[in-house]
Amino acid sequence: QVQLVESGGRLVQPGGSLSVSCTASGRSFSSYAMGWFRQGPGKEREFVAGIGWSGITYYADSVKGRFTIPRDNAKNTVYLQMNSLKPEDTAIYYCAAAPSRSRIANEYSFWGQGTQVTVSS
């Protein structure tokens, strides 16, 4: 059982950087794969980035090279570090936990409430 809470979303200018965080409560946090998803205006929820319990990371093509997903097991926290932000990155960002790494939303068992990231000048 895991409860997830996101924080850090805000307005940022195009080309800027932002880190959002997801803090978990519950047992065996380090044994879960963690993922970030987002849902932008007029779009379906999509996979953004993931990290397995072993530390292996993987990314959507749209963010690869710009975003990273650091994980700090000691703090029960996973981050999404976003660089070179574009207006099309505007979305509600959700973190989620799964038994194993996946790009598929319905394979994640626990979800946070989301944090709004807006990229605009």
Coordinates of C-alpha atoms in Angstrom, one line a residue:
Q1 CA 0.0 0.0 0.0
V2 CA 1.4 3.3 -1.1
Q3 CA 0.1 6.9 -0.9
L4 CA 1.7 9.4 -3.3
V5 CA 1.7 13.2 -3.1
E6 CA 3.1 15.4 -5.9
S7 CA 4.4 18.9 -5.4
G8 CA 6.4 21.6 -7.2
G9 CA 4.3 22.3 -10.3
R10 CA 4.1 26.0 -11.4
L11 CA 4.3 28.4 -14.3
V12 CA 7.7 28.4 -16.0
Q13 CA 8.9 30.2 -19.2
P14 CA 9.8 28.2 -22.4
G15 CA 13.4 27.0 -22.2
G16 CA 13.3 27.0 -18.5
S17 CA 13.7 24.2 -16.0
L18 CA 11.6 22.8 -13.2
S19 CA 11.7 19.8 -10.8
V20 CA 8.5 18.3 -9.5
S21 CA 8.6 15.7 -6.7
C22 CA 6.5 12.8 -5.6
T23 CA 6.7 11.6 -2.0
A24 CA 5.4 8.2 -0.9
S25 CA 4.3 6.8 2.3
G26 CA 4.0 3.1 3.0
R27 CA 6.2 0.0 3.2
S28 CA 8.8 -1.2 0.8
F29 CA 8.9 1.9 -1.3
S30 CA 12.2 0.9 -2.9
S31 CA 10.6 -2.3 -4.3
Y32 CA 8.1 -0.4 -6.5
A33 CA 8.7 0.9 -10.0
M34 CA 7.8 4.5 -10.2
G35 CA 6.5 6.5 -13.2
W36 CA 5.4 9.9 -14.3
F37 CA 2.5 10.5 -16.6
R38 CA 1.0 13.7 -17.9
Q39 CA -2.3 14.9 -19.4
G40 CA -2.2 18.1 -21.4
P41 CA -5.1 20.1 -22.8
G42 CA -7.1 18.1 -25.3
K43 CA -4.8 15.1 -24.9
E44 CA -5.0 11.6 -23.4
R45 CA -2.9 10.8 -20.4
E46 CA 0.6 9.7 -21.6
F47 CA 3.6 8.1 -20.2
V48 CA 6.5 10.4 -19.5
A49 CA 9.3 8.7 -17.6
G50 CA 9.8 5.6 -15.4
I51 CA 12.3 4.1 -13.0
G52 CA 12.4 0.5 -11.9
W53 CA 13.2 -0.8 -8.5
S54 CA 16.7 -1.6 -9.7
G55 CA 17.2 2.0 -10.8
I56 CA 16.8 1.5 -14.6
T57 CA 15.2 4.5 -16.2
Y58 CA 13.3 4.9 -19.4
Y59 CA 11.6 7.8 -21.1
A60 CA 9.0 8.8 -23.7
D61 CA 10.6 9.9 -27.0
S62 CA 9.1 13.3 -26.6
V63 CA 11.1 14.0 -23.4
K64 CA 14.2 11.9 -23.8
G65 CA 17.3 14.1 -23.5
R66 CA 15.4 16.8 -21.7
F67 CA 13.8 15.1 -18.6
T68 CA 15.3 12.8 -16.0
I69 CA 13.7 10.8 -13.2
P70 CA 16.0 10.7 -10.1
R71 CA 14.9 8.5 -7.2
D72 CA 15.9 8.9 -3.5
N73 CA 14.8 5.9 -1.6
A74 CA 16.0 7.3 1.7
K75 CA 13.5 10.1 1.3
N76 CA 10.8 8.0 -0.2
T77 CA 10.8 10.5 -3.1
V78 CA 11.0 10.4 -6.9
Y79 CA 11.5 13.5 -8.9
L80 CA 11.0 14.6 -12.5
Q81 CA 13.7 17.0 -13.5
M82 CA 12.5 18.9 -16.6
N83 CA 14.8 21.0 -18.7
S84 CA 14.4 22.9 -22.0
L85 CA 10.7 23.1 -21.3
K86 CA 8.3 23.7 -24.2
P87 CA 4.7 25.0 -24.3
E88 CA 3.6 21.5 -25.3
D89 CA 4.9 20.2 -22.0
T90 CA 2.0 22.0 -20.3
A91 CA 0.0 19.4 -18.5
I92 CA -1.0 17.9 -15.2
Y93 CA 1.8 15.6 -14.1
Y94 CA 1.0 12.5 -12.1
C95 CA 3.3 10.1 -10.4
A96 CA 2.4 6.5 -9.9
A97 CA 3.7 3.2 -8.5
A98 CA 3.7 -0.2 -10.1
P99 CA 4.9 -3.7 -9.2
S100 CA 7.4 -3.6 -12.0
R101 CA 8.5 -1.1 -14.6
S102 CA 6.0 -0.3 -17.3
R103 CA 4.9 2.4 -19.8
I104 CA 1.3 1.3 -19.4
A105 CA -0.9 3.4 -17.1
N106 CA -3.2 0.5 -16.1
E107 CA -0.3 -1.5 -14.8
Y108 CA 0.3 1.1 -12.1
S109 CA -1.5 0.4 -8.8
F110 CA -1.2 3.7 -7.0
W111 CA -1.5 7.3 -8.2
G112 CA -1.0 10.8 -6.9
Q113 CA -3.5 13.7 -7.4
G114 CA -1.3 15.5 -9.9
T115 CA 0.5 18.8 -10.1
Q116 CA 0.0 21.4 -12.7
V117 CA 3.0 22.5 -14.9
T118 CA 2.4 25.4 -17.2
V119 CA 5.0 26.5 -19.8
S120 CA 4.2 29.9 -21.1
S121 CA 5.9 33.3 -21.7

